[in-house]
Amino acid sequence: MCCCRAAPLPSRCSNRAMDHAPPVPDTPHVALFVTCLVDLMRPSTGFAAVKLLEDAGCRVSVPDQQTCCGQPAYNAGDRKDARKIARMTIGALEGFDYVVAPSGSCAGMIKVHYPALFADDPPMAKRAEAVASRTWELTAFLVDVMRYKPMGAQFDEQVTYHDSCSGLRELGVKQQPRALLSDVEGMALSEGDSAEICCGFGGLFCVKYPDISVAMVDKKIDDMVSTGATVVLGGDLGCLMNVAGRARRRGVHIDAWHVAEVLAGMANEVEPIGGDSDGNSGGGAD
Amino acid sequence: MSQIKTERFRENTRSALADRQLQAVLGKFADGFPVKRAQAIARLPEFDALRDAARDIKNHVLENLGPYLEQFEAQVIASGGQVHWCRDAEEARQTVLSICKNADARTVTKSKSMIGEEVDINDFLEDNGIEPVETDLGEYIIQLRREPPSHIIAPAIHLSKQQVAETFREKHADRAADRSLESPRVMLDEAREELREQFLGADVGLSGANMLVAETGSIATVSNEGNIELTCGLPRVHIAMASIEKIVPTLEDAATILRVLARSATGQDMSVYTSFITGPRRPDDLDGPEEFHVVLLDNGRTELLASEFRDILRCIRCGACINHCPVYEAIGGHAYGWIYPGPMGAVLTPGLLGMETTQHHPNASTLCGRCESVCPMRIPLPDLLRKWRTRQFGAEITPTASRYGLKVWAYFARHPHLYRLITKTGAIFLFAAGGRKRRFRHLPFAGGWTDARDLPAPQGRSFMAQWRQRPPRRSGGRL
Amino acid sequence: MTGAREHILSAVRRATGTGAAGAGADDTVASRLAAHAPNLRPARAADNATVVSRFAEEAVRAGTDVRHATGVDEIPAIIAAYLREQNMPGGIRVSDDPISTAIPWVNEPLISVSTGAADPGDTASLSVALSGIAETGTLMMNSSPENPTMLNYLPFLHVGVLPESQIVGSLESAWSILRRQSGSENTAMPRMINLITGPSRTADIEQELLMGAHGPQKHMVIILKEK
């Protein structure tokens, strides 16, 4: 799953991932799966996603019957609740051309794990498969389906990228965000050796095993600093909050934005995740 | 067994993270095996297809394990060897002891065997007056230090060369105390000399086996040092210990597994020594043991075979999942508290020791999936970890507070209107509390996060609340 | 431990859903064993005209010293030169194989040659390989009364003489040589098959790679082109 194309493909329908998919409608109707973290913590990421999808020519709806994809329950072994939440979410996401989430982790949950959750319930499995087959991580959707190129985004920063684990290894998201970022003016991207290595967030892992989690994110931050970058971008808010939260506590000058915010040209308007690092090595509200 | 400390995972983790020497050694870890593996694979375009083939071989074996085991046994007997079936560790220990006693053995040389570790054979032989001598350099070092291995293919990877030098100075007491033990080269030469005498004087050689070839009744062994062949070839009796899932059907199947094994383990195309051993010394042979025994161990594997964890029985113990695990890289192997660390260990250990004493193992993972992406046998390790979590949840091994917390959260998650009410107020409250710096240094009930990280504050009203008031544009709006 | 045997086998049968008779499974297994069909073989394992050069290239990569001889009469000079170069004593333990016994040592009077099983005091040994595998530069040694196994392991230097005609692309092809030699469809395995790819090594102390752990620190292959 983690093999990715090296370069953008020439035309919409030659996309390998699309070989067996129906042709892309002129104005695809997209359900935005907001994700619980974006909803609660960082709405700007959601609005950036909406802007990008609309710029790419989609009609965007935000189904009301969505909360969280259920991954915390699923990964904690609570399959019963995970199934209930999945059933509700599938119901909310049916009937659209596509479902897009600004998160590889939540998109992976819907795309990879929902069908597995209903392996013993064929009618439900069929519905899960149908939704799964239309579900995309945001940057992958923009590149692989919509052939979108961002116009006029400007970001004068030295940037490094963090590949979130689920997006990378469950969905093969690797080149797509980089392809999109290559059209952003003023930005320089330097890759770290450990771009593909987990930051230690891991959902509930980071609070259940905080000492291991912090050791992991510290390595990650050291690697980011070694690239010379002062900004980290990524496609998953969980990872970015973990990196930014630790960087703030350590007083390391790394600011984090969701990639969608940069691509939508909004990063200059919204402050980085956890506030900016300039002049403040801690402090904040107690 | 004296060395199981799986229940102390949290304490083990804390001390591992505080151990500067260990952290320094682990810091070098990521530059070693993973880089070499990537280089080896870059030279073999068919690698992923070979992984498929290797997976298919083992799946076929597991589906037909009974007849293959019988076939293997028949071929071992036909070539003059003996097979000893052992249900559990105790039967395996007694079997090895009785073979050693029949051979009047005083010393046993050993090549590295995870099954030997699993049944704790060394302590048992010692308690019965027989001296076991580990001959793999890493195993030899940790045996001198009376430590368990911290990695399945690099058992002494947690030690610095200074620590090894100190150990040699203390344990090789008849050598000059002021000799130089500066470099690994000098230490290796010293160990080689010490172990040469042991090889030549041992009564029994005890080895593991990487594969059991049903077609021929051969055991296949893989090493880089050459100690396995000296262990198997010099003493009068050779005992190989192996678990039942090590079967491969044919020599051709063994060839396929070998193509993925060394590349995944050390990044070599082929380990230096791969041997296929079939029975004892033949008439007119000038060397080789007079007796050849295979100790076949179940120890919980038939239960795994019948369970949703069957896939872990494909494992060929290459260590790739361990070498690529960021959790292992942070805490090392000893923190896991038993002999199988990292992702494969976190799946296997609850299967072999039971869920009750191993509750942390499946949970101390971010499920990042790097292990599965490198596993030569395509074992879905994150999925298997999740399956253990499901079993724990069902058996109420998951801590009560976590279970109830999840239940409450899930209730709200299933009721979007209630959920919105909470998130709406929560977001506003946290926004207001977030202050000028837009983050928290402390937050009640969030110590797991805020003890070492700031928690970013919400931006203000939730997305859903703002979206409802968004003026209609060309998008579809609410549904 | 008959009890244990039956207990394990019945647990396996329960787990795999094959009955006690297991007739279906037995057939599946029997036909797979009889066919011993090769699985996927990578391109670099092909049996073609370049096997000899590929073998040499891969063996060198693995740390083997590769030499070429166009007859057994060239072998003593090659070995004498190597022993001088390595500053080693002039003794060698040689296997009883027809090829090794045909080596004329008379032209190298400084080399003392002995035969038989390896002695712990031996510093160098020579034995004859059954096959060479180009894919990985691997030597296949088989044990026999003429080629005792410990020759490959005890001395500081092991020399494997490899007839060029025995070099094949893959391990699978080497198994075919073995099966042809045994003259039956049932593979007659020698007691030991040793696949050797370079000199002994370890990286157990701080991952530093060192040659010569327990086996030979020097590994030489002489590719012998028969006249």
PDB file of C-alpha atoms in Angstrom, chain A residues 169, chain B residues 37 47-48 50-59 62 152 245-246 257 260-261 264 304 308-322 342-348 367-388:
ATOM      1  CA  ARG A 169       0.824   2.946   5.067  1.00  0.00           C
TER       2      ARG A 169
ATOM      3  CA  ARG B  37      17.671  -3.918   4.670  1.00  0.00           C
ATOM      4  CA  PHE B  47      11.282  -8.786  -3.243  1.00  0.00           C
ATOM      5  CA  ASP B  48       7.607  -8.005  -2.692  1.00  0.00           C
ATOM      6  CA  LEU B  50       8.840 -13.142  -2.944  1.00  0.00           C
ATOM      7  CA  ARG B  51       7.131 -11.974   0.244  1.00  0.00           C
ATOM      8  CA  ASP B  52       3.836 -13.102  -1.257  1.00  0.00           C
ATOM      9  CA  ALA B  53       5.330 -16.459  -2.160  1.00  0.00           C
ATOM     10  CA  ALA B  54       6.801 -16.888   1.325  1.00  0.00           C
ATOM     11  CA  ARG B  55       3.477 -16.008   2.934  1.00  0.00           C
ATOM     12  CA  ASP B  56       1.672 -18.502   0.721  1.00  0.00           C
ATOM     13  CA  ILE B  57       4.085 -21.278   1.638  1.00  0.00           C
ATOM     14  CA  LYS B  58       3.534 -20.815   5.341  1.00  0.00           C
ATOM     15  CA  ASN B  59      -0.222 -20.451   4.984  1.00  0.00           C
ATOM     16  CA  LEU B  62      -0.392 -24.106   8.607  1.00  0.00           C
ATOM     17  CA  ILE B 152      15.891 -12.015  18.749  1.00  0.00           C
ATOM     18  CA  GLU B 245       5.306 -24.176  12.969  1.00  0.00           C
ATOM     19  CA  LYS B 246       8.872 -24.147  11.637  1.00  0.00           C
ATOM     20  CA  ILE B 257      12.090 -18.355   2.586  1.00  0.00           C
ATOM     21  CA  VAL B 260      13.467 -13.031   2.298  1.00  0.00           C
ATOM     22  CA  LEU B 261      15.019 -14.059   5.626  1.00  0.00           C
ATOM     23  CA  SER B 264      14.840  -8.735   6.237  1.00  0.00           C
ATOM     24  CA  LEU B 304      -2.756 -20.030  18.301  1.00  0.00           C
ATOM     25  CA  GLU B 308      -7.618 -15.490  15.141  1.00  0.00           C
ATOM     26  CA  PHE B 309      -3.868 -15.174  15.783  1.00  0.00           C
ATOM     27  CA  ARG B 310      -2.835 -17.942  13.373  1.00  0.00           C
ATOM     28  CA  ASP B 311      -0.978 -15.482  11.136  1.00  0.00           C
ATOM     29  CA  ILE B 312       1.723 -14.952  13.767  1.00  0.00           C
ATOM     30  CA  LEU B 313       2.758 -18.577  13.224  1.00  0.00           C
ATOM     31  CA  ARG B 314       4.160 -17.535   9.846  1.00  0.00           C
ATOM     32  CA  CYS B 315       6.870 -15.592  11.687  1.00  0.00           C
ATOM     33  CA  ILE B 316      10.413 -16.613  10.694  1.00  0.00           C
ATOM     34  CA  ARG B 317      12.105 -14.640  13.502  1.00  0.00           C
ATOM     35  CA  CYS B 318      13.983 -12.265  11.209  1.00  0.00           C
ATOM     36  CA  GLY B 319      13.544  -9.321  13.560  1.00  0.00           C
ATOM     37  CA  ALA B 320      12.581  -6.829  10.827  1.00  0.00           C
ATOM     38  CA  CYS B 321       9.492  -5.695  12.750  1.00  0.00           C
ATOM     39  CA  ILE B 322      11.649  -5.082  15.812  1.00  0.00           C
ATOM     40  CA  GLY B 342       8.805  -5.571  19.571  1.00  0.00           C
ATOM     41  CA  PRO B 343       5.720  -6.125  17.440  1.00  0.00           C
ATOM     42  CA  MET B 344       6.117  -9.883  16.904  1.00  0.00           C
ATOM     43  CA  GLY B 345       6.700 -10.244  20.624  1.00  0.00           C
ATOM     44  CA  ALA B 346       3.720  -8.112  21.521  1.00  0.00           C
ATOM     45  CA  VAL B 347       1.540 -10.498  19.509  1.00  0.00           C
ATOM     46  CA  LEU B 348       3.232 -13.752  20.459  1.00  0.00           C
ATOM     47  CA  LEU B 367      -0.300   0.787  15.419  1.00  0.00           C
ATOM     48  CA  CYS B 368       1.862   2.811  13.048  1.00  0.00           C
ATOM     49  CA  GLY B 369       2.141  -0.182  10.742  1.00  0.00           C
ATOM     50  CA  ARG B 370       5.826   0.099   9.929  1.00  0.00           C
ATOM     51  CA  CYS B 371       6.241  -3.483  11.181  1.00  0.00           C
ATOM     52  CA  GLU B 372       3.679  -4.863   8.772  1.00  0.00           C
ATOM     53  CA  SER B 373       5.194  -2.883   5.926  1.00  0.00           C
ATOM     54  CA  VAL B 374       8.538  -4.683   6.361  1.00  0.00           C
ATOM     55  CA  CYS B 375       7.395  -8.120   7.505  1.00  0.00           C
ATOM     56  CA  PRO B 376       8.676 -10.640   4.940  1.00  0.00           C
ATOM     57  CA  MET B 377       5.805 -12.971   5.786  1.00  0.00           C
ATOM     58  CA  ARG B 378       3.199 -10.204   5.517  1.00  0.00           C
ATOM     59  CA  ILE B 379       1.909 -10.782   9.034  1.00  0.00           C
ATOM     60  CA  PRO B 380      -0.736  -8.129   9.767  1.00  0.00           C
ATOM     61  CA  LEU B 381       0.876  -7.213  13.061  1.00  0.00           C
ATOM     62  CA  PRO B 382      -1.187  -4.074  13.892  1.00  0.00           C
ATOM     63  CA  ASP B 383      -4.349  -6.020  13.207  1.00  0.00           C
ATOM     64  CA  LEU B 384      -3.254  -8.823  15.508  1.00  0.00           C
ATOM     65  CA  LEU B 385      -2.384  -6.315  18.237  1.00  0.00           C
ATOM     66  CA  ARG B 386      -5.855  -4.851  17.859  1.00  0.00           C
ATOM     67  CA  LYS B 387      -7.338  -8.340  18.120  1.00  0.00           C
ATOM     68  CA  TRP B 388      -5.599  -8.835  21.464  1.00  0.00           C
TER      69      TRP B 388
END
